[in-house]
Amino acid sequence: DAGVTQSPTHLIKTRGQQVTLRCSPISGHKSVSWYQQVLGQGPQFIFQYYEKEERGRGNFPDRFSARQFPNYSSELNVNALLLGDSALYLCASSGGTGDYGYTFGSGTRLTVV
Amino acid sequence: EDQVTQSPEALRLQEGESSSLNCSYTVSGLRGLFWYRQDPGKGPEFLFTLYSAGEEKEKERLKATLTKKESFLHITAPKPEDSATYLCAVQAGGSSNTGKLIFGQGTTLQVKP
């Protein structure tokens, strides 16, 4: 059974560009959360989506946006990239609100130059 | 403000030398405390969820315990393959519908043969 899949695995972008990261949750999971992990630190919460609705948002600027599709997959978009956006972006899926089984994907390594 | 602090930041052990990792937390109404293992360049791998003070869970050489202010991850007779970063995260009661996990910065464990 496939786990949480994220694409691409690695990405290099130039300052000012826009990027889209993709996540497919575990089959049957309806909730997707996005995290940013800067090297040497713990993951920071960006968004959670459940049943295509935003349920939570972390302390990130409006340059960050996300959406969830009818098949529960999700995209994270970041506009006007800054050097400080370089990080590992993680997606986690769970069975729904209040469920404690948060399973993470392997992440997308974004480098902004 | 909800906060998680892990100590030590780094820990070096000889194979077979048991030790403990600490996770101190302040949160408004603990919903759950999570332990994850993370290998370099990979996503966090779920280990345990603890829900209430006094609870303990075990898996192979790992045992997690929980009090009202902190959690410990005890590693008994570690092997080199236990080398990784161990992350602690909490979910506050008010965040149970947002999927937000608050992570500590992690403890990087190195076990030498």
XYZ file of C-alpha atoms in Angstrom:
226
model
C 0.000 0.000 0.000
C 1.466 3.343 -1.083
C 2.292 5.872 1.568
C 2.226 9.640 1.195
C 3.831 10.589 -2.127
C 5.308 13.994 -2.891
C 6.655 15.430 -6.102
C 9.085 16.582 -7.195
C 11.763 15.294 -4.791
C 14.159 18.132 -5.526
C 13.694 21.560 -7.094
C 15.922 24.547 -7.782
C 14.286 27.926 -8.401
C 15.441 31.512 -8.791
C 14.407 34.339 -6.466
C 11.085 35.861 -7.539
C 9.842 32.742 -9.291
C 6.798 30.708 -8.345
C 6.727 27.012 -7.391
C 4.064 24.314 -7.056
C 4.585 21.246 -4.891
C 2.296 18.198 -5.010
C 1.147 15.634 -2.478
C -0.967 12.487 -2.705
C -2.238 11.220 0.665
C -2.597 7.629 1.783
C -5.586 6.010 0.144
C -8.660 6.686 2.274
C -7.154 9.681 4.077
C -9.106 12.896 3.604
C -6.809 15.346 5.360
C -3.509 16.819 4.164
C -1.165 19.077 6.132
C 1.866 20.992 4.859
C 5.019 21.744 6.852
C 8.236 23.640 6.161
C 11.459 22.306 7.664
C 14.536 24.492 7.560
C 17.843 22.660 7.991
C 18.555 21.909 11.621
C 15.079 22.784 12.866
C 11.793 21.006 13.447
C 8.947 21.224 10.920
C 6.735 24.344 11.004
C 3.008 24.055 10.254
C 1.830 25.859 7.095
C -1.684 24.561 6.261
C -4.178 21.794 6.826
C -6.922 20.869 4.364
C -9.793 18.530 5.076
C -12.457 17.639 2.543
C -11.132 20.410 0.261
C -11.538 23.116 2.911
C -8.769 24.959 4.746
C -8.957 24.001 8.421
C -5.776 25.584 9.723
C -3.108 28.074 8.707
C 0.265 28.696 10.310
C 2.214 31.936 10.571
C 3.296 32.194 6.943
C 2.890 35.118 4.505
C 0.195 35.274 1.842
C 2.791 34.196 -0.731
C 2.012 30.684 0.478
C -1.264 29.138 -0.671
C -2.640 25.650 -1.067
C -5.631 23.732 -2.293
C -7.043 20.229 -2.119
C -8.667 18.387 -4.983
C -11.716 16.047 -5.037
C -9.358 13.025 -4.937
C -7.806 14.521 -1.723
C -4.460 15.243 -3.341
C -3.065 18.686 -2.619
C -0.832 21.385 -4.040
C 1.241 23.960 -2.182
C 2.072 27.134 -4.102
C 4.702 29.660 -3.167
C 4.942 32.951 -5.082
C 7.751 35.494 -5.272
C 10.320 33.076 -3.870
C 12.894 34.343 -1.387
C 16.220 32.773 -0.448
C 14.711 32.039 2.972
C 12.093 29.784 1.394
C 14.800 27.173 0.808
C 13.732 24.212 2.915
C 12.330 20.687 2.956
C 8.561 20.860 2.398
C 6.691 18.012 4.014
C 3.193 16.735 3.459
C 1.348 14.680 6.062
C -1.920 12.828 5.634
C -4.385 11.680 8.244
C -7.789 10.074 8.337
C -9.591 13.252 9.324
C -9.994 15.915 11.987
C -9.129 14.618 15.446
C -7.307 11.606 14.039
C -3.855 11.095 15.468
C -2.229 9.126 12.689
C -0.152 11.765 10.890
C 1.962 10.049 8.240
C 4.594 12.121 6.470
C 5.924 11.867 2.955
C 9.620 12.064 2.087
C 9.327 15.738 1.232
C 10.363 18.108 -1.546
C 13.750 19.779 -1.173
C 13.401 23.340 -2.522
C 16.510 25.404 -3.131
C 16.113 29.082 -4.051
C 19.159 30.713 -5.649
C 2.266 30.341 23.797
C 2.476 26.628 22.994
C 6.095 25.511 22.907
C 8.239 22.368 22.683
C 11.898 22.178 23.744
C 14.070 19.109 23.220
C 17.352 18.302 24.927
C 20.105 17.588 24.329
C 20.479 18.958 20.790
C 22.970 16.228 19.990
C 23.891 12.969 21.698
C 26.718 10.555 20.970
C 26.529 7.052 22.425
C 28.548 3.906 22.170
C 26.668 0.859 20.958
C 24.895 -0.654 23.953
C 25.050 2.532 26.048
C 21.492 3.335 27.154
C 20.276 6.917 27.502
C 17.213 9.188 27.422
C 16.047 12.095 25.283
C 13.936 14.820 26.848
C 10.966 16.761 25.444
C 9.588 19.589 27.595
C 6.338 21.207 26.547
C 3.930 23.965 27.442
C 0.558 23.679 25.745
C -2.992 24.769 26.424
C -4.679 21.413 26.872
C -2.572 18.554 25.538
C -4.408 16.578 22.886
C -1.497 14.295 22.051
C 2.307 14.085 22.155
C 4.067 12.484 19.211
C 7.546 11.057 18.728
C 9.022 10.752 15.252
C 12.339 9.527 13.864
C 13.868 11.366 10.905
C 16.763 10.184 8.761
C 18.749 12.778 6.749
C 16.817 14.057 3.725
C 13.745 11.993 4.604
C 10.348 12.717 6.104
C 9.607 12.000 9.777
C 8.696 8.388 10.575
C 6.001 7.910 13.223
C 7.062 6.163 16.442
C 4.547 6.832 19.243
C 1.557 8.876 20.336
C 0.972 9.516 24.053
C -2.253 11.046 25.296
C -2.157 11.381 29.083
C 0.303 11.659 31.964
C 1.542 8.284 33.154
C 1.180 6.648 29.769
C 4.070 4.565 28.427
C 4.634 2.899 25.049
C 7.407 0.605 23.822
C 8.757 -0.455 20.470
C 11.877 -2.589 20.214
C 14.676 -0.655 21.981
C 12.557 2.502 22.430
C 10.237 3.414 25.298
C 8.309 6.688 25.524
C 6.872 8.085 28.746
C 4.746 11.148 29.500
C 4.262 13.466 32.466
C 2.277 16.697 32.676
C 5.318 18.765 31.651
C 7.628 16.494 29.685
C 8.158 13.294 27.791
C 11.178 11.018 27.680
C 12.316 8.710 24.929
C 14.431 6.001 26.524
C 16.807 4.082 24.262
C 18.005 0.771 25.653
C 21.196 -0.831 24.306
C 21.183 1.261 21.111
C 22.633 0.027 17.824
C 24.240 2.102 15.038
C 21.015 1.837 13.009
C 19.268 3.867 15.734
C 21.308 6.894 14.615
C 18.832 9.570 13.455
C 17.157 12.789 14.548
C 14.311 12.237 16.992
C 11.507 14.792 16.878
C 8.889 15.483 19.528
C 5.620 17.243 18.650
C 2.460 18.227 20.526
C -1.064 18.930 19.445
C -2.990 21.393 21.589
C -6.603 20.778 22.494
C -7.727 23.844 20.598
C -5.850 22.678 17.494
C -7.420 19.243 17.266
C -9.445 20.330 14.236
C -6.604 22.085 12.441
C -4.061 19.301 12.248
C -1.394 21.595 13.655
C 1.534 19.845 15.297
C 4.108 21.950 17.164
C 7.559 20.400 16.831
C 10.697 20.747 18.876
C 14.031 21.257 17.144
C 14.972 17.619 17.508
C 17.764 15.589 19.115
C 20.362 14.174 16.744
C 21.532 10.808 18.002
C 24.732 9.141 16.821
C 25.474 5.600 17.949
C 29.017 4.418 17.351
C 29.893 0.721 16.991
